[in-house]
Coordinates of C-alpha atoms and ligand atoms in Angstrom, one line a residue:
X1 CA 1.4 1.2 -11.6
X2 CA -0.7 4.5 -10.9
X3 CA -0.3 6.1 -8.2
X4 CA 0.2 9.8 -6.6
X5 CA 2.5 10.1 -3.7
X6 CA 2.3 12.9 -1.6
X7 CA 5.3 13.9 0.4
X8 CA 5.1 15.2 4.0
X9 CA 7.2 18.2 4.7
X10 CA 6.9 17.8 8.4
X11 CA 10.1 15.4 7.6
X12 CA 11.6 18.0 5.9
X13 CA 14.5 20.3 6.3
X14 CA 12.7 23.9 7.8
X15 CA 15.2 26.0 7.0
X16 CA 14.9 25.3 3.2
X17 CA 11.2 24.9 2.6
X18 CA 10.9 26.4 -0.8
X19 CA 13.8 23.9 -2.3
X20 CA 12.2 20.9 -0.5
X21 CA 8.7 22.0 -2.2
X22 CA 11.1 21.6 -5.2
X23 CA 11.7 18.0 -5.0
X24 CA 8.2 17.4 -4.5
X25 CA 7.5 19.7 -7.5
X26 CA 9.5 17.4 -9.6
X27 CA 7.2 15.1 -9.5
X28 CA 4.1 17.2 -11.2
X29 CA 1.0 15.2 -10.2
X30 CA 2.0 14.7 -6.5
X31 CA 0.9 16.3 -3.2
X32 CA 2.2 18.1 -0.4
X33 CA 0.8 16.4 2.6
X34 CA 0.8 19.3 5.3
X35 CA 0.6 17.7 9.0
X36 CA -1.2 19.7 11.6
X37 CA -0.9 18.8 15.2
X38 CA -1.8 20.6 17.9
X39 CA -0.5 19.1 21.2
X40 CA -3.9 18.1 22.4
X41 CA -5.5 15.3 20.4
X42 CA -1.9 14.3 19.6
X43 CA 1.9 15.4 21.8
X44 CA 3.7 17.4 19.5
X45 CA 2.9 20.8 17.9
X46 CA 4.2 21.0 14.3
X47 CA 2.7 24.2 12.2
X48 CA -0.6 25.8 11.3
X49 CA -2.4 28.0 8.9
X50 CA 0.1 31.1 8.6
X51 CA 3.2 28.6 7.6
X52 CA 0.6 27.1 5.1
X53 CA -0.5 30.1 3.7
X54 CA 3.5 31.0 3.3
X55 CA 4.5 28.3 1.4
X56 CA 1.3 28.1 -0.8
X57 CA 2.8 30.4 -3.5
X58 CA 6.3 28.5 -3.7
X59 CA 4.3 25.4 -5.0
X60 CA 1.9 24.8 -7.6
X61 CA 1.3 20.7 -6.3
X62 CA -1.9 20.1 -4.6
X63 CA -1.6 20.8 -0.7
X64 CA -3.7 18.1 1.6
X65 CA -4.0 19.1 4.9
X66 CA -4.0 16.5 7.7
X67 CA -5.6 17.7 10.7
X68 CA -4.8 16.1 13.6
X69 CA -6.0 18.3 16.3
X70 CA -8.7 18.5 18.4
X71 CA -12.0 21.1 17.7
X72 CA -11.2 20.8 14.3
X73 CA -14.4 22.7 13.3
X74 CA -12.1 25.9 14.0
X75 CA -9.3 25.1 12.1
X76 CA -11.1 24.6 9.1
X77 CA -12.0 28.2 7.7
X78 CA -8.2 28.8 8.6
X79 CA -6.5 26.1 6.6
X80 CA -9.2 26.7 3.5
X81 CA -7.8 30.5 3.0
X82 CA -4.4 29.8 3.8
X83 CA -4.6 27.9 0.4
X84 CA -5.6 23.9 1.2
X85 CA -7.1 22.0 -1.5
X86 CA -8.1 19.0 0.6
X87 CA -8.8 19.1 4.1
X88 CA -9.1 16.0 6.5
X89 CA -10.0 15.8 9.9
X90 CA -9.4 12.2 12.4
X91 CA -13.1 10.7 13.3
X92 CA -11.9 10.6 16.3
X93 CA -11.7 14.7 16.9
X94 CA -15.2 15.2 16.8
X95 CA -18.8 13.8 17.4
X96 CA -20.5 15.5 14.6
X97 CA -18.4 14.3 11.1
X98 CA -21.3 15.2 8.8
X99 CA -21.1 18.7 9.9
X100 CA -17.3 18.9 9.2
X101 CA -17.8 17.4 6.0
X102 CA -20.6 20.0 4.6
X103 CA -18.3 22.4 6.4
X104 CA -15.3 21.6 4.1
X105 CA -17.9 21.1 1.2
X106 CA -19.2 24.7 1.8
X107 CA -15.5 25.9 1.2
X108 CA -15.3 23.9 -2.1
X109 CA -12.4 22.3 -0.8
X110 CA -12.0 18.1 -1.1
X111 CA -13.1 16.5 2.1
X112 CA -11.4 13.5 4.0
X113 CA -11.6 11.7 7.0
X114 CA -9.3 9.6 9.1
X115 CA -8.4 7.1 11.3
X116 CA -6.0 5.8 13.6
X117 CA -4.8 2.3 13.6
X118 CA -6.8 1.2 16.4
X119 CA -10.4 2.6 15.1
X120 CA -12.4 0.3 13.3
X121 CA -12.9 0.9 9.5
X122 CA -16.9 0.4 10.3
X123 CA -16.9 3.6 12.7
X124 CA -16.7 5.3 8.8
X125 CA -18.4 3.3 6.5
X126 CA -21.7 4.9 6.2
X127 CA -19.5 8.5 5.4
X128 CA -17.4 7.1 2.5
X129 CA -20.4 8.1 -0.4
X130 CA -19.8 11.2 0.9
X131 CA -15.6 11.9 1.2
X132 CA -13.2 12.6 -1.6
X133 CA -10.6 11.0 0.3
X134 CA -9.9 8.8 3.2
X135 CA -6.5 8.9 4.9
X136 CA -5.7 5.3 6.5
X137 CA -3.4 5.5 9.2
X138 CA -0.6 2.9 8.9
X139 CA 1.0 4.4 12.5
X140 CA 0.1 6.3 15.3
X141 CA -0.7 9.7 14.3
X142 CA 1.8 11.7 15.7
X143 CA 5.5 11.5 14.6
X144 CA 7.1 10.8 11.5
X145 CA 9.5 7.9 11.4
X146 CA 7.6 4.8 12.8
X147 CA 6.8 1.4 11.3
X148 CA 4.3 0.2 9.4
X149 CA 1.7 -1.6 11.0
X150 CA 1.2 -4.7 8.8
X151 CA -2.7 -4.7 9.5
X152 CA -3.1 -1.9 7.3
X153 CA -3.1 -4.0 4.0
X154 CA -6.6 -5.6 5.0
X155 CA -8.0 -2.4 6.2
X156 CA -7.3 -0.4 3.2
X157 CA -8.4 -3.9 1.1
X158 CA -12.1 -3.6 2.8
X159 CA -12.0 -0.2 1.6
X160 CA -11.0 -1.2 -2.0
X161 CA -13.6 -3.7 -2.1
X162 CA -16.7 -1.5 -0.7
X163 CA -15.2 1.4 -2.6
X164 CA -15.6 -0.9 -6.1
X165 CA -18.9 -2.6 -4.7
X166 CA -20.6 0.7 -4.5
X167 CA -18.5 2.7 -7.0
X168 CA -17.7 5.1 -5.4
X169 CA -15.4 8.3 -6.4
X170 CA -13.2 8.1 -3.2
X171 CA -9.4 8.1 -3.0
X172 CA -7.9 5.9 -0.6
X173 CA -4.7 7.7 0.8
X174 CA -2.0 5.2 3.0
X175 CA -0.5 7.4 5.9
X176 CA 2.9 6.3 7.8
X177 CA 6.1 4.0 7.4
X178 CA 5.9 3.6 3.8
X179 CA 9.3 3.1 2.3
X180 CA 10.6 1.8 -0.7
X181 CA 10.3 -1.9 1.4
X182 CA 6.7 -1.6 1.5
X183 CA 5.2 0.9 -1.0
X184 CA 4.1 -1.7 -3.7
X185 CA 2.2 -3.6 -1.6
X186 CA 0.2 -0.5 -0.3
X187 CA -0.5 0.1 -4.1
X188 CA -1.7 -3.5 -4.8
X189 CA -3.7 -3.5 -1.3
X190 CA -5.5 -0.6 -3.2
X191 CA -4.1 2.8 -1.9
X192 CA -4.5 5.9 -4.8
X193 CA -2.0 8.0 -2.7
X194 CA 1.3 7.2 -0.7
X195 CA 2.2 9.5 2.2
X196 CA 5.6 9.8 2.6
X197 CA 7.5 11.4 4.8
X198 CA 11.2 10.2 5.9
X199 CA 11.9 7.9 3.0
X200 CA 11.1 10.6 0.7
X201 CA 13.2 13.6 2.7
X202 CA 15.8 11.0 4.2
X203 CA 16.8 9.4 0.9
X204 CA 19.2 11.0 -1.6
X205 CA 16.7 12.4 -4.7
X206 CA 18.1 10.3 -7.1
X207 CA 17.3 7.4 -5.2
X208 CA 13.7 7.7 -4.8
X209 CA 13.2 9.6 -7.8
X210 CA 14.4 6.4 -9.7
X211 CA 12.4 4.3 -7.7
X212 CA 9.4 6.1 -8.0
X213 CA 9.6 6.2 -11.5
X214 CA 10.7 2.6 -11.8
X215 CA 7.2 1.6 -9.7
X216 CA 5.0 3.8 -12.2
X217 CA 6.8 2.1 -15.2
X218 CA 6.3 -1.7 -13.5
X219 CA 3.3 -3.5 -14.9
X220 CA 0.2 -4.3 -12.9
X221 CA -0.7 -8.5 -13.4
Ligands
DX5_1 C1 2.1 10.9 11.2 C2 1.9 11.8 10.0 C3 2.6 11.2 8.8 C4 4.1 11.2 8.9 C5 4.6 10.3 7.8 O1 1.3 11.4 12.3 O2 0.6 11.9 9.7 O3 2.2 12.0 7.6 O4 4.7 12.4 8.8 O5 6.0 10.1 8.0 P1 6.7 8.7 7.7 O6 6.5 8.4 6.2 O7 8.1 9.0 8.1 O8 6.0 7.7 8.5
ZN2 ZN1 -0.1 12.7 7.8

C-alpha cells in the first residue's frame, strides 16, 4: 500500500524532541505534522513559530503545519520562515480562503485547507483545483487522543472520487484517532497521508515500525 504517515509531535515526549524527530526520521518519506493552537478558535495552547523554527534543523522530514487558530493570515509569514514546508489553515478561521491560499502560494510553500468534522465537504469543493493538500478531520480539532469518527470514510471517499473525476494533484491527508485498528481503511477510503499522533508516540517503536512496514508491504486488490 502507498502511503506517507506523518507523525504529530504534539503527542510527543517535550523534553526529548530531537530523539522523537528520530523515530519519525526513521521512516525517510514521512512528515512531521506540527499542531498549532491558539486557545481561541480551539481551548488549548500547544506551540508556535519559535519551537518550529528550533526543531527545523534536527530533522530533515517534511514539516506540515496545522493551523488551528484563529486570524490565521498572521501566522502565516511566521510559520513559512520558521522553516514549514506545507501550511494549512481550518475554513472555518477565516472568510477569505482564496487570499490565504495565494498568501501561502506567494511564500512557495504547499497550501492546505481543513475541516472539522461537522463542516460539510461542499463548503470546499470549489478550492480543491487549487490546494496541495486537504487535511480531513477525523476528530474534533483540539486534543490528541480521541476516537475516530466513523463518518470520515465517506467524506474522504467524495474527495477521492472528485479528486480522480477532475484529476486533480491534491493529497488527501486523514487527521485524528487513527491507530493500527483503523489505518487501512483510511488508506482504502483514499487518504495519501495518515496523521498520527498517540498510536505512533504511545506504542513501543518496534511495534508500529513493524506494522507500518507490514501495511506498505500488503497488496492493494
Ligand atoms: C487534533 C490534532 C491531531 C492530533 C492527532 O486537533 O490535529 O493532529 O494530535 O492525534 P491522535 O492521533 O492521537 O488523534
Ligand atoms: Zn493535526
Amino acid at each position: 500500500m502507498n502511503f506517507i504517515i506523518a507523525p504529530s509531535i504534539l503527542s510527543a515526549d517535550f523534553c526529548k524532541l530531537s530523539e522523537e524527530l528520530k523515530k519519525i526520521g526513521k521512516f525517510p518519506d514521512s512528515w512531521v505534522h506540527l499542531d498549532i493552537m491558539d486557545g481561541s478558535f480551539v481551548p488549548v495552547i500547544t506551540f508556535g513559530s519559535p519551537l518550529v523554527k528550533s526543531i527545523r534543523k534536527h530533522s530533515s522530514n517534511i514539516f506540515d503545519v496545522h493551523l488551528m487558530v484563529n486570524s490565521p493570515e498572521k501566522q502565516i509569514p511566521l510559520f513559512a520562515s520558521a522553516g514549514a514546508d506545507y501550511i494549512t489553515f481550518h475554513i472555518e478561521s477565516t472568510n477569505s480562503p482564496l487570499n490565504l491560499i495565494n498568501e501561502i502560494k506567494n511564500t512557495n510553500l504547499k497550501t492546505g485547507v481543513s475541516l472539522r468534522p461537522s463542516t460539510p465537504v461542499s463548503l470546499i469543493e470549489n478550492l480543491l483545483p487549487d490546494l496541495d493538500l486537504l487535511l480531513i478531520m477525523s476528530v474534533e480539532p483540539g486534543a490528541s487522543g480521541q476516537t475516530f469518527v466513523e463518518s470520515t470514510f465517506d467524506r474522504i471517499k467524495f474527495i477521492k472520487a472528485i479528486k480522480e473525476r477532475k484529476h486533480l494533484n491534491l493529497l488527501i491527508s486523514v487527521d485524528g484517532g487513527i491507530n493500527e485498528q483503523i489505518a487501512e481503511d483510511v488508506i482504502e477510503a483514499g487518504a495519501d497521508i495518515l496523521v498520527m499522533g498517540s498510536y505512533f508516540f504511545g506504542t513501543p517503536f518496534e511495534e508500529v515500525e513493524n506494522f507500518i512496514n507490514g501495511l506498505r508491504n500488503k497488496n492493494t486488490p
